[in-house]
Structures are given as C-alpha cells and as structure tokens.
mmCIF file of C-alpha atoms and ligand atoms in Angstrom:
data_model
loop_
_atom_site.group_PDB
_atom_site.id
_atom_site.type_symbol
_atom_site.label_atom_id
_atom_site.label_comp_id
_atom_site.label_asym_id
_atom_site.label_seq_id
_atom_site.Cartn_x
_atom_site.Cartn_y
_atom_site.Cartn_z
ATOM 1 C CA UNK C 1 -58.734 8.367 -10.656
ATOM 2 C CA UNK C 2 -60.003 11.665 -12.430
ATOM 3 C CA UNK C 3 -57.657 12.981 -14.927
ATOM 4 C CA UNK C 4 -56.750 16.591 -14.076
ATOM 5 C CA UNK C 5 -57.698 18.880 -17.081
ATOM 6 C CA UNK C 6 -55.113 21.920 -17.195
ATOM 7 C CA UNK C 7 -56.709 25.501 -17.367
ATOM 8 C CA UNK C 8 -56.817 27.269 -20.657
ATOM 9 C CA UNK C 9 -53.599 29.336 -21.408
ATOM 10 C CA UNK C 10 -53.972 32.616 -23.183
ATOM 11 C CA UNK C 11 -51.037 34.155 -25.042
ATOM 12 C CA UNK C 12 -50.890 37.687 -26.576
ATOM 13 C CA UNK C 13 -48.835 37.938 -29.776
ATOM 14 C CA UNK C 14 -47.869 41.338 -31.332
ATOM 15 C CA UNK C 15 -48.206 42.405 -34.907
ATOM 16 C CA UNK C 16 -45.039 43.752 -36.634
ATOM 17 C CA UNK C 17 -44.040 46.464 -39.068
ATOM 18 C CA UNK C 18 -41.015 46.600 -41.222
ATOM 19 C CA UNK C 19 -39.191 49.891 -40.767
ATOM 20 C CA UNK C 20 -36.881 48.870 -43.405
ATOM 21 C CA UNK C 21 -37.361 46.185 -46.012
ATOM 22 C CA UNK C 22 -34.773 45.489 -48.552
ATOM 23 C CA UNK C 23 -35.634 42.707 -51.167
ATOM 24 C CA UNK C 24 -32.808 41.058 -53.047
ATOM 25 C CA UNK C 25 -33.400 39.986 -56.762
ATOM 26 C CA UNK C 26 -35.205 36.834 -57.336
ATOM 27 C CA UNK C 27 -32.876 33.911 -57.446
ATOM 28 C CA UNK C 28 -33.159 30.842 -59.672
ATOM 29 C CA UNK C 29 -34.977 28.884 -57.044
ATOM 30 C CA UNK C 30 -37.575 31.791 -56.930
ATOM 31 C CA UNK C 31 -36.677 32.919 -53.453
ATOM 32 C CA UNK C 32 -35.688 36.409 -52.476
ATOM 33 C CA UNK C 33 -33.147 37.223 -49.637
ATOM 34 C CA UNK C 34 -34.321 40.011 -47.495
ATOM 35 C CA UNK C 35 -32.895 42.288 -44.951
ATOM 36 C CA UNK C 36 -35.389 43.875 -42.715
ATOM 37 C CA UNK C 37 -35.868 45.767 -39.438
ATOM 38 C CA UNK C 38 -38.918 44.674 -37.717
ATOM 39 C CA UNK C 39 -40.743 46.378 -34.763
ATOM 40 C CA UNK C 40 -43.421 44.606 -32.674
ATOM 41 C CA UNK C 41 -46.381 46.805 -32.077
ATOM 42 C CA UNK C 42 -48.990 46.831 -29.335
ATOM 43 C CA UNK C 43 -51.717 45.940 -31.892
ATOM 44 C CA UNK C 44 -51.975 42.121 -31.097
ATOM 45 C CA UNK C 45 -54.016 39.082 -31.296
ATOM 46 C CA UNK C 46 -55.039 37.040 -28.094
ATOM 47 C CA UNK C 47 -55.004 33.276 -28.628
ATOM 48 C CA UNK C 48 -56.250 30.866 -26.047
ATOM 49 C CA UNK C 49 -55.448 27.048 -26.135
ATOM 50 C CA UNK C 50 -57.437 24.654 -24.252
ATOM 51 C CA UNK C 51 -57.761 20.922 -23.598
ATOM 52 C CA UNK C 52 -61.035 19.946 -25.327
ATOM 53 C CA UNK C 53 -63.034 16.958 -26.562
ATOM 54 C CA UNK C 54 -63.922 19.238 -29.592
ATOM 55 C CA UNK C 55 -60.648 20.010 -31.213
ATOM 56 C CA UNK C 56 -60.419 22.814 -33.796
ATOM 57 C CA UNK C 57 -59.980 26.420 -34.336
ATOM 58 C CA UNK C 58 -62.148 29.343 -33.599
ATOM 59 C CA UNK C 59 -61.668 32.736 -34.912
ATOM 60 C CA UNK C 60 -63.386 35.904 -33.782
ATOM 61 C CA UNK C 61 -62.818 39.620 -35.113
ATOM 62 C CA UNK C 62 -63.611 41.900 -37.929
ATOM 63 C CA UNK C 63 -62.763 40.688 -41.376
ATOM 64 C CA UNK C 64 -61.926 37.197 -40.335
ATOM 65 C CA UNK C 65 -64.258 35.342 -42.528
ATOM 66 C CA UNK C 66 -61.479 34.444 -44.981
ATOM 67 C CA UNK C 67 -59.254 32.649 -42.626
ATOM 68 C CA UNK C 68 -59.320 28.883 -42.818
ATOM 69 C CA UNK C 69 -60.894 27.244 -39.702
ATOM 70 C CA UNK C 70 -59.113 23.827 -40.529
ATOM 71 C CA UNK C 71 -55.686 22.469 -40.720
ATOM 72 C CA UNK C 72 -54.706 25.186 -43.181
ATOM 73 C CA UNK C 73 -54.859 27.678 -40.361
ATOM 74 C CA UNK C 74 -51.218 28.441 -39.331
ATOM 75 C CA UNK C 75 -52.057 28.246 -35.715
ATOM 76 C CA UNK C 76 -53.334 24.710 -36.204
ATOM 77 C CA UNK C 77 -50.046 23.888 -38.198
ATOM 78 C CA UNK C 78 -48.243 25.099 -35.035
ATOM 79 C CA UNK C 79 -50.447 22.523 -32.820
ATOM 80 C CA UNK C 80 -49.461 19.897 -35.107
ATOM 81 C CA UNK C 81 -45.714 20.704 -35.302
ATOM 82 C CA UNK C 82 -45.330 21.072 -31.751
ATOM 83 C CA UNK C 83 -47.209 17.818 -30.898
ATOM 84 C CA UNK C 84 -44.999 15.882 -33.460
ATOM 85 C CA UNK C 85 -41.792 17.459 -32.054
ATOM 86 C CA UNK C 86 -42.451 16.325 -28.640
ATOM 87 C CA UNK C 87 -43.640 12.917 -29.795
ATOM 88 C CA UNK C 88 -47.310 13.138 -28.606
ATOM 89 C CA UNK C 89 -49.302 13.840 -31.866
ATOM 90 C CA UNK C 90 -52.258 11.991 -30.384
ATOM 91 C CA UNK C 91 -52.613 15.286 -28.056
ATOM 92 C CA UNK C 92 -53.307 17.362 -31.118
ATOM 93 C CA UNK C 93 -56.798 15.930 -31.279
ATOM 94 C CA UNK C 94 -57.498 17.152 -27.749
ATOM 95 C CA UNK C 95 -56.856 20.995 -28.272
ATOM 96 C CA UNK C 96 -59.054 23.926 -29.174
ATOM 97 C CA UNK C 97 -57.604 27.173 -30.366
ATOM 98 C CA UNK C 98 -59.533 30.378 -29.869
ATOM 99 C CA UNK C 99 -58.137 33.451 -31.733
ATOM 100 C CA UNK C 100 -59.293 36.964 -30.910
ATOM 101 C CA UNK C 101 -58.002 38.866 -34.027
ATOM 102 C CA UNK C 102 -56.965 42.680 -34.012
ATOM 103 C CA UNK C 103 -54.287 42.291 -36.499
ATOM 104 C CA UNK C 104 -55.754 42.731 -39.954
ATOM 105 C CA UNK C 105 -55.863 39.700 -42.176
ATOM 106 C CA UNK C 106 -53.566 39.525 -45.111
ATOM 107 C CA UNK C 107 -52.458 43.185 -44.143
ATOM 108 C CA UNK C 108 -48.761 42.740 -43.920
ATOM 109 C CA UNK C 109 -48.515 42.800 -40.253
ATOM 110 C CA UNK C 110 -47.891 39.048 -39.984
ATOM 111 C CA UNK C 111 -51.127 38.287 -38.055
ATOM 112 C CA UNK C 112 -50.987 34.487 -38.943
ATOM 113 C CA UNK C 113 -47.507 34.306 -37.891
ATOM 114 C CA UNK C 114 -48.465 35.957 -34.451
ATOM 115 C CA UNK C 115 -51.038 33.263 -33.915
ATOM 116 C CA UNK C 116 -48.693 30.442 -34.724
ATOM 117 C CA UNK C 117 -46.199 31.718 -32.244
ATOM 118 C CA UNK C 118 -48.865 32.332 -29.653
ATOM 119 C CA UNK C 119 -49.881 28.531 -30.032
ATOM 120 C CA UNK C 120 -46.250 27.394 -29.661
ATOM 121 C CA UNK C 121 -45.898 29.283 -26.412
ATOM 122 C CA UNK C 122 -49.304 28.667 -25.228
ATOM 123 C CA UNK C 123 -49.349 24.882 -25.757
ATOM 124 C CA UNK C 124 -45.800 24.460 -24.194
ATOM 125 C CA UNK C 125 -47.421 25.831 -21.004
ATOM 126 C CA UNK C 126 -50.790 23.811 -21.293
ATOM 127 C CA UNK C 127 -48.804 20.491 -21.893
ATOM 128 C CA UNK C 128 -46.110 21.615 -19.325
ATOM 129 C CA UNK C 129 -43.356 20.922 -21.787
ATOM 130 C CA UNK C 130 -39.816 21.236 -21.159
ATOM 131 C CA UNK C 131 -38.923 23.250 -24.262
ATOM 132 C CA UNK C 132 -36.610 26.122 -24.322
ATOM 133 C CA UNK C 133 -37.301 29.406 -26.019
ATOM 134 C CA UNK C 134 -34.603 28.483 -28.468
ATOM 135 C CA UNK C 135 -36.451 25.353 -29.419
ATOM 136 C CA UNK C 136 -39.654 27.276 -29.999
ATOM 137 C CA UNK C 137 -37.723 29.654 -32.077
ATOM 138 C CA UNK C 138 -36.458 26.815 -34.386
ATOM 139 C CA UNK C 139 -39.912 25.329 -34.676
ATOM 140 C CA UNK C 140 -41.248 28.818 -35.470
ATOM 141 C CA UNK C 141 -38.827 29.173 -38.419
ATOM 142 C CA UNK C 142 -40.312 25.893 -39.828
ATOM 143 C CA UNK C 143 -43.844 27.480 -39.744
ATOM 144 C CA UNK C 144 -42.968 30.787 -41.508
ATOM 145 C CA UNK C 145 -40.391 33.299 -41.796
ATOM 146 C CA UNK C 146 -42.093 35.882 -39.613
ATOM 147 C CA UNK C 147 -42.973 33.508 -36.840
ATOM 148 C CA UNK C 148 -39.729 33.705 -35.113
ATOM 149 C CA UNK C 149 -40.053 37.426 -34.719
ATOM 150 C CA UNK C 150 -43.470 37.152 -33.315
ATOM 151 C CA UNK C 151 -41.963 35.064 -30.554
ATOM 152 C CA UNK C 152 -39.141 37.362 -29.742
ATOM 153 C CA UNK C 153 -40.585 40.776 -30.411
ATOM 154 C CA UNK C 154 -38.896 44.055 -29.622
ATOM 155 C CA UNK C 155 -36.894 45.556 -32.505
ATOM 156 C CA UNK C 156 -34.681 43.142 -34.437
ATOM 157 C CA UNK C 157 -32.781 42.965 -37.756
ATOM 158 C CA UNK C 158 -33.814 39.915 -39.881
ATOM 159 C CA UNK C 159 -31.894 38.432 -42.644
ATOM 160 C CA UNK C 160 -32.091 35.278 -44.696
ATOM 161 C CA UNK C 161 -35.875 34.862 -45.139
ATOM 162 C CA UNK C 162 -36.232 37.437 -42.529
ATOM 163 C CA UNK C 163 -35.875 34.643 -39.718
ATOM 164 C CA UNK C 164 -32.366 35.084 -38.844
ATOM 165 C CA UNK C 165 -32.744 37.630 -36.047
ATOM 166 C CA UNK C 166 -30.511 39.940 -34.088
ATOM 167 C CA UNK C 167 -31.886 42.270 -31.640
ATOM 168 C CA UNK C 168 -31.598 46.088 -32.266
ATOM 169 C CA UNK C 169 -31.422 48.594 -29.610
ATOM 170 C CA UNK C 170 -34.399 50.901 -29.813
ATOM 171 C CA UNK C 171 -34.545 53.869 -27.403
ATOM 172 C CA UNK C 172 -37.836 54.903 -26.184
ATOM 173 C CA UNK C 173 -41.277 54.221 -27.535
ATOM 174 C CA UNK C 174 -42.312 55.130 -30.914
ATOM 175 C CA UNK C 175 -45.932 55.919 -31.750
ATOM 176 C CA UNK C 176 -47.852 54.790 -34.841
ATOM 177 C CA UNK C 177 -51.087 55.212 -36.649
ATOM 178 C CA UNK C 178 -52.230 52.173 -38.800
ATOM 179 C CA UNK C 179 -54.405 52.553 -41.805
ATOM 180 C CA UNK C 180 -56.119 49.212 -42.800
ATOM 181 C CA UNK C 181 -57.366 48.835 -46.295
ATOM 182 C CA UNK C 182 -60.596 47.577 -47.315
ATOM 183 C CA UNK C 183 -59.315 44.094 -48.421
ATOM 184 C CA UNK C 184 -55.906 42.194 -47.919
ATOM 185 C CA UNK C 185 -53.228 41.696 -50.322
ATOM 186 C CA UNK C 186 -51.506 38.325 -51.268
ATOM 187 C CA UNK C 187 -47.766 38.360 -50.372
ATOM 188 C CA UNK C 188 -46.723 36.194 -53.322
ATOM 189 C CA UNK C 189 -48.647 38.474 -55.659
ATOM 190 C CA UNK C 190 -46.722 41.619 -54.279
ATOM 191 C CA UNK C 191 -43.475 39.950 -54.772
ATOM 192 C CA UNK C 192 -44.543 38.912 -58.164
ATOM 193 C CA UNK C 193 -45.336 42.477 -58.989
ATOM 194 C CA UNK C 194 -41.915 43.721 -57.601
ATOM 195 C CA UNK C 195 -40.027 41.107 -60.036
ATOM 196 C CA UNK C 196 -42.217 42.570 -62.899
ATOM 197 C CA UNK C 197 -41.517 46.162 -62.074
ATOM 198 C CA UNK C 198 -37.836 45.382 -61.852
ATOM 199 C CA UNK C 199 -37.897 43.523 -65.162
ATOM 200 C CA UNK C 200 -39.367 46.535 -67.015
ATOM 201 C CA UNK C 201 -37.576 49.353 -64.930
ATOM 202 C CA UNK C 202 -35.459 50.317 -61.940
ATOM 203 C CA UNK C 203 -37.667 51.079 -59.095
ATOM 204 C CA UNK C 204 -35.684 52.716 -56.125
ATOM 205 C CA UNK C 205 -34.078 50.311 -53.512
ATOM 206 C CA UNK C 206 -33.773 51.239 -49.848
ATOM 207 C CA UNK C 207 -30.079 50.718 -49.562
ATOM 208 C CA UNK C 208 -28.444 49.903 -46.144
ATOM 209 C CA UNK C 209 -30.270 49.505 -43.013
ATOM 210 C CA UNK C 210 -27.269 51.080 -41.000
ATOM 211 C CA UNK C 211 -28.643 54.660 -40.789
ATOM 212 C CA UNK C 212 -31.884 53.441 -39.629
ATOM 213 C CA UNK C 213 -30.317 51.347 -36.829
ATOM 214 C CA UNK C 214 -28.641 54.465 -35.786
ATOM 215 C CA UNK C 215 -31.828 56.392 -35.765
ATOM 216 C CA UNK C 216 -33.434 53.636 -33.442
ATOM 217 C CA UNK C 217 -30.631 54.087 -30.996
ATOM 218 C CA UNK C 218 -31.012 57.655 -30.892
ATOM 219 C CA UNK C 219 -34.768 57.420 -30.081
ATOM 220 C CA UNK C 220 -35.655 60.307 -32.217
ATOM 221 C CA UNK C 221 -38.824 59.871 -34.230
ATOM 222 C CA UNK C 222 -37.886 62.632 -36.593
ATOM 223 C CA UNK C 223 -34.606 60.956 -37.437
ATOM 224 C CA UNK C 224 -36.330 57.622 -37.789
ATOM 225 C CA UNK C 225 -38.997 59.081 -40.096
ATOM 226 C CA UNK C 226 -36.531 60.159 -42.724
ATOM 227 C CA UNK C 227 -35.092 56.569 -43.092
ATOM 228 C CA UNK C 228 -38.394 54.350 -43.140
ATOM 229 C CA UNK C 229 -38.189 52.450 -46.390
ATOM 230 C CA UNK C 230 -39.763 49.470 -47.991
ATOM 231 C CA UNK C 231 -38.821 47.784 -51.419
ATOM 232 C CA UNK C 232 -42.255 46.154 -51.600
ATOM 233 C CA UNK C 233 -44.120 49.460 -51.404
ATOM 234 C CA UNK C 234 -43.807 50.457 -55.105
ATOM 235 C CA UNK C 235 -45.297 46.847 -55.892
ATOM 236 C CA UNK C 236 -48.112 47.241 -53.379
ATOM 237 C CA UNK C 237 -49.015 50.718 -54.676
ATOM 238 C CA UNK C 238 -48.801 49.550 -58.196
ATOM 239 C CA UNK C 239 -51.477 46.771 -57.320
ATOM 240 C CA UNK C 240 -53.542 49.193 -55.059
ATOM 241 C CA UNK C 241 -53.377 52.759 -56.383
ATOM 242 C CA UNK C 242 -55.549 54.011 -53.555
ATOM 243 C CA UNK C 243 -52.477 53.409 -51.198
ATOM 244 C CA UNK C 244 -50.755 56.451 -52.788
ATOM 245 C CA UNK C 245 -53.617 58.546 -51.490
ATOM 246 C CA UNK C 246 -53.755 56.871 -48.072
ATOM 247 C CA UNK C 247 -49.827 57.632 -47.734
ATOM 248 C CA UNK C 248 -50.414 61.244 -48.640
ATOM 249 C CA UNK C 249 -53.297 61.646 -46.214
ATOM 250 C CA UNK C 250 -51.439 60.396 -43.312
ATOM 251 C CA UNK C 251 -48.695 62.979 -43.622
ATOM 252 C CA UNK C 252 -51.109 65.680 -44.412
ATOM 253 C CA UNK C 253 -52.860 64.699 -41.136
ATOM 254 C CA UNK C 254 -49.555 65.452 -39.308
ATOM 255 C CA UNK C 255 -47.460 62.226 -39.231
ATOM 256 C CA UNK C 256 -43.843 62.544 -39.714
ATOM 257 C CA UNK C 257 -43.767 59.835 -42.433
ATOM 258 C CA UNK C 258 -45.735 56.851 -43.707
ATOM 259 C CA UNK C 259 -44.486 53.429 -45.038
ATOM 260 C CA UNK C 260 -46.455 50.407 -46.465
ATOM 261 C CA UNK C 261 -46.042 47.633 -43.801
ATOM 262 C CA UNK C 262 -44.442 44.500 -45.389
ATOM 263 C CA UNK C 263 -46.429 43.446 -48.459
ATOM 264 C CA UNK C 264 -49.233 45.783 -47.594
ATOM 265 C CA UNK C 265 -51.852 47.070 -47.716
ATOM 266 C CA UNK C 266 -51.609 48.415 -44.219
ATOM 267 C CA UNK C 267 -49.924 51.764 -43.993
ATOM 268 C CA UNK C 268 -48.043 52.768 -40.813
ATOM 269 C CA UNK C 269 -47.411 56.324 -40.054
ATOM 270 C CA UNK C 270 -44.810 57.503 -37.489
ATOM 271 C CA UNK C 271 -45.854 60.332 -35.240
ATOM 272 C CA UNK C 272 -43.942 62.596 -32.767
ATOM 273 C CA UNK C 273 -45.865 61.373 -29.620
ATOM 274 C CA UNK C 274 -48.924 59.649 -28.335
ATOM 275 C CA UNK C 275 -50.972 62.784 -28.359
ATOM 276 C CA UNK C 276 -50.044 63.455 -31.998
ATOM 277 C CA UNK C 277 -50.873 59.867 -32.938
ATOM 278 C CA UNK C 278 -54.423 60.129 -31.545
ATOM 279 C CA UNK C 279 -54.870 63.452 -33.668
ATOM 280 C CA UNK C 280 -53.441 61.919 -36.808
ATOM 281 C CA UNK C 281 -55.616 58.921 -36.300
ATOM 282 C CA UNK C 282 -58.756 61.156 -35.998
ATOM 283 C CA UNK C 283 -57.989 63.181 -39.052
ATOM 284 C CA UNK C 284 -57.157 60.244 -41.150
ATOM 285 C CA UNK C 285 -60.235 58.363 -40.114
ATOM 286 C CA UNK C 286 -62.208 61.433 -41.382
ATOM 287 C CA UNK C 287 -60.462 61.556 -44.671
ATOM 288 C CA UNK C 288 -62.060 58.499 -45.929
ATOM 289 C CA UNK C 289 -59.280 56.869 -47.383
ATOM 290 C CA UNK C 290 -59.076 53.537 -45.535
ATOM 291 C CA UNK C 291 -61.335 51.028 -43.858
ATOM 292 C CA UNK C 292 -60.239 51.471 -40.267
ATOM 293 C CA UNK C 293 -57.556 53.453 -38.426
ATOM 294 C CA UNK C 294 -55.775 52.215 -35.247
ATOM 295 C CA UNK C 295 -53.150 53.764 -33.005
ATOM 296 C CA UNK C 296 -50.167 51.557 -31.599
ATOM 297 C CA UNK C 297 -46.927 51.892 -29.959
ATOM 298 C CA UNK C 298 -43.664 49.839 -30.270
ATOM 299 C CA UNK C 299 -41.472 48.041 -29.600
ATOM 300 C CA UNK C 300 -43.383 45.649 -27.436
ATOM 301 C CA UNK C 301 -42.727 42.202 -26.122
ATOM 302 C CA UNK C 302 -42.880 39.125 -28.153
ATOM 303 C CA UNK C 303 -45.604 36.496 -27.561
ATOM 304 C CA UNK C 304 -46.273 36.134 -23.783
ATOM 305 C CA UNK C 305 -48.931 34.625 -21.502
ATOM 306 C CA UNK C 306 -51.474 37.045 -20.278
ATOM 307 C CA UNK C 307 -53.792 34.861 -18.241
ATOM 308 C CA UNK C 308 -55.489 37.096 -15.624
ATOM 309 C CA UNK C 309 -54.543 40.421 -17.308
ATOM 310 C CA UNK C 310 -56.841 42.505 -19.305
ATOM 311 C CA UNK C 311 -54.895 45.072 -21.076
ATOM 312 C CA UNK C 312 -51.620 45.065 -23.026
HETATM 313 P P1 ATP J 401 -47.767 37.273 -44.702
HETATM 314 O O1 ATP J 401 -47.217 36.636 -43.465
HETATM 315 O O2 ATP J 401 -47.752 36.325 -45.818
HETATM 316 O O3 ATP J 401 -46.817 38.457 -44.914
HETATM 317 P P2 ATP J 401 -49.878 38.806 -43.809
HETATM 318 O O4 ATP J 401 -49.267 39.483 -42.607
HETATM 319 O O5 ATP J 401 -50.002 39.945 -44.926
HETATM 320 O O6 ATP J 401 -49.189 37.693 -44.492
HETATM 321 P P3 ATP J 401 -51.913 37.101 -42.558
HETATM 322 O O7 ATP J 401 -52.853 37.774 -41.678
HETATM 323 O O8 ATP J 401 -50.742 36.511 -41.701
HETATM 324 O O9 ATP J 401 -51.299 38.185 -43.642
HETATM 325 O O10 ATP J 401 -52.499 36.120 -43.551
HETATM 326 C C1 ATP J 401 -52.030 35.501 -44.844
HETATM 327 C C2 ATP J 401 -52.809 34.502 -45.288
HETATM 328 O O11 ATP J 401 -52.858 33.365 -44.385
HETATM 329 C C3 ATP J 401 -54.437 34.880 -45.303
HETATM 330 O O12 ATP J 401 -54.766 34.637 -46.703
HETATM 331 C C4 ATP J 401 -55.040 33.896 -44.378
HETATM 332 O O13 ATP J 401 -56.122 33.341 -44.861
HETATM 333 C C5 ATP J 401 -54.021 32.729 -44.005
HETATM 334 N N1 ATP J 401 -54.183 32.423 -42.667
HETATM 335 C C6 ATP J 401 -53.974 31.240 -42.249
HETATM 336 N N2 ATP J 401 -54.032 31.128 -40.735
HETATM 337 C C7 ATP J 401 -54.254 32.424 -40.513
HETATM 338 C C8 ATP J 401 -54.443 33.068 -39.250
HETATM 339 N N3 ATP J 401 -54.246 32.330 -37.991
HETATM 340 N N4 ATP J 401 -54.756 34.257 -39.255
HETATM 341 C C9 ATP J 401 -54.590 35.150 -40.306
HETATM 342 N N5 ATP J 401 -54.559 34.593 -41.429
HETATM 343 C C10 ATP J 401 -54.312 33.247 -41.656
#
C-alpha cells in the first residue's frame, strides 16, 4: 500500500513590538524580570513545513545570511521539541522547514520566535496531532520567552520572562512605521549595556504600564503615543548612536512618537492613521537614516495557517 504524504502546511506568524518594556534589576542568577505590553504586527514571516526526504531548513529574504540553517535555527529546535513531546522523534528527520522572512533578523521584533511558533502550529497540522493551543503555549515557553506571544498574538501584557501572558483590550487598529537598521543588535549585549548604564548612573525607567493599558482601551493613538516607553532604549541608543537620529527623523516626518522595539535596533513610529503612516514612511525613507522602512498595523492574530491565502 502507498503511504499518503500529507500536503505542506504554511503558517503566517507575526512580528511584535513592545509598547511598554520595563526591565527589573539584574538578579543574582543574572536574570531580569520584565513587564511588557506586546502588540503583534502585520509584518510577518511565512513558514512552510513539509514531509520530505531531505530534512532541514531553508531561509529566504533580505539579510538572512546570518541565520543558522542547522539545528541552531529556532524553527528547527521547535521541530525537535514537538517531535519529542509527542513521542515520534524519528519524524523529525522527515521534515523540511521553509522560512520566508519579512521580519528583520536580530531586529528586536522576535522574528526567530515567530518562526518557532509557526513550526509548532504547522507541524501539529502536518502530523495531525491532538495537541491543544494550551499545550503548544507550554512548548513555546520552553523555546524562548517571546514564542508564546507569537502564538497568541493580539495585544498582551507579559510578565516573568515576558512569557506569562494576559490579553489586553486594544480598541481599533494602530498604524506603525518601522525603520530597520543596517545591522542587527544582540539582545544579551543590550541587556549588558543596560546593566552597565545602571551601575554608573540612573537611566530613566518606564514606570507602571497601567496608563498605557488604559490608552489602548481608548483606541486613541495620540494618547498611546505619549505613553510608549522602553527601558532598553537607552542601552540600544548607547550601542548605536545613529538610532537617536532615526528616532528624531520619524517624529520630524510626522509620526506621533517613536520607540525602539525590544532590544532594537528597529524603531517603531506610531502614526495617526494609515494614510499618515504611508507619508511618514516615504519621508523617513528619503531621510537616509535607516536601511529600509515598512508600514504595518496591529494588533493582528497570532500564528495561523494561511494555506490558499495570499495576503495578510
Ligand atoms: P530576541 O528574540 O533575542 O530579542 P530578535 O527579535 O532581536 O531576538 P531574531 O531575529 O529572533 O532577533 O534573531 C536573534 C538571533 O537568533 C539571531 O542572531 C539569529 O541568527 C538567531 N536565529 C536562530 N533562528 C532564527 C530564525 N529562524 N530567524 C531569525 N533568527 C534566528
């Protein structure tokens, strides 16, 4: 009898920005508690998983040369973890993962985490597994602190390592312009720089997320713009002084406010509406302060199967 080969499954997984990112002091174990408000954006990676006699990872997209194609790829770690979890590690060797990247690499937008979340969801469909979203969320947390949010999407408060998620009401759609820098930034390096800045001085802290949560519920971008904040921004700017110029240029181009996303170096600019975002993006692209500019909106869904669809 011929074995039936299941058709490939494609999953779209969103990027994230941190509207608020509060970082606690470094603990004796080296770890920082965080409190963050994530928003999932329409800028996303598409990941296809397929049964194959040639297992491995393919990555397509601008600036993806530095991404590992081997078992260090976070997407492949997701294949391995899910296979082990369901007791069929032998199946790992029959999977090919194809990643089409839009999310900037090492850009502070959790692209690797998005790919891992996409694999968890895609493989559970490809293998027709009986795993709940909750199970997938638990596995996601083992892969990295941003992976659970890439699965759930929307807007959420994250505490602990950022993986303890509670949904946050966000009325209306917010419009963003994203400025990608020439090179990525290493997240551990940015945390290290924050520790250094805190040892020698007292960089400002973002405080409570409550006012920002209220602004999200109101749906007013002007109110939200006043409350965007990121404790890692000073560290990212200290390592990449050109970001100061990028942040200024976005506001001069007409954005309501700009903030470094996560550990950077991507800068996210909140705009009044979609038309304004297109104008800000055009002006910012002409200002020559960054590699590439994109428009995006949020909140959007977490990772979801998109077979047969061709637009977000
Ligand atoms: P972090 O989640 O650490 O904040 P980030 O969002 O800034 O990271 P990512 O694009 O997720 O950045 O990449 C972080 C590092 O992970 C890069 O150095 C990259 O080489 C490695 N990596 C492993 N797998 C992937 C993947 N599928 N996509 C992108 N990067 C990956």
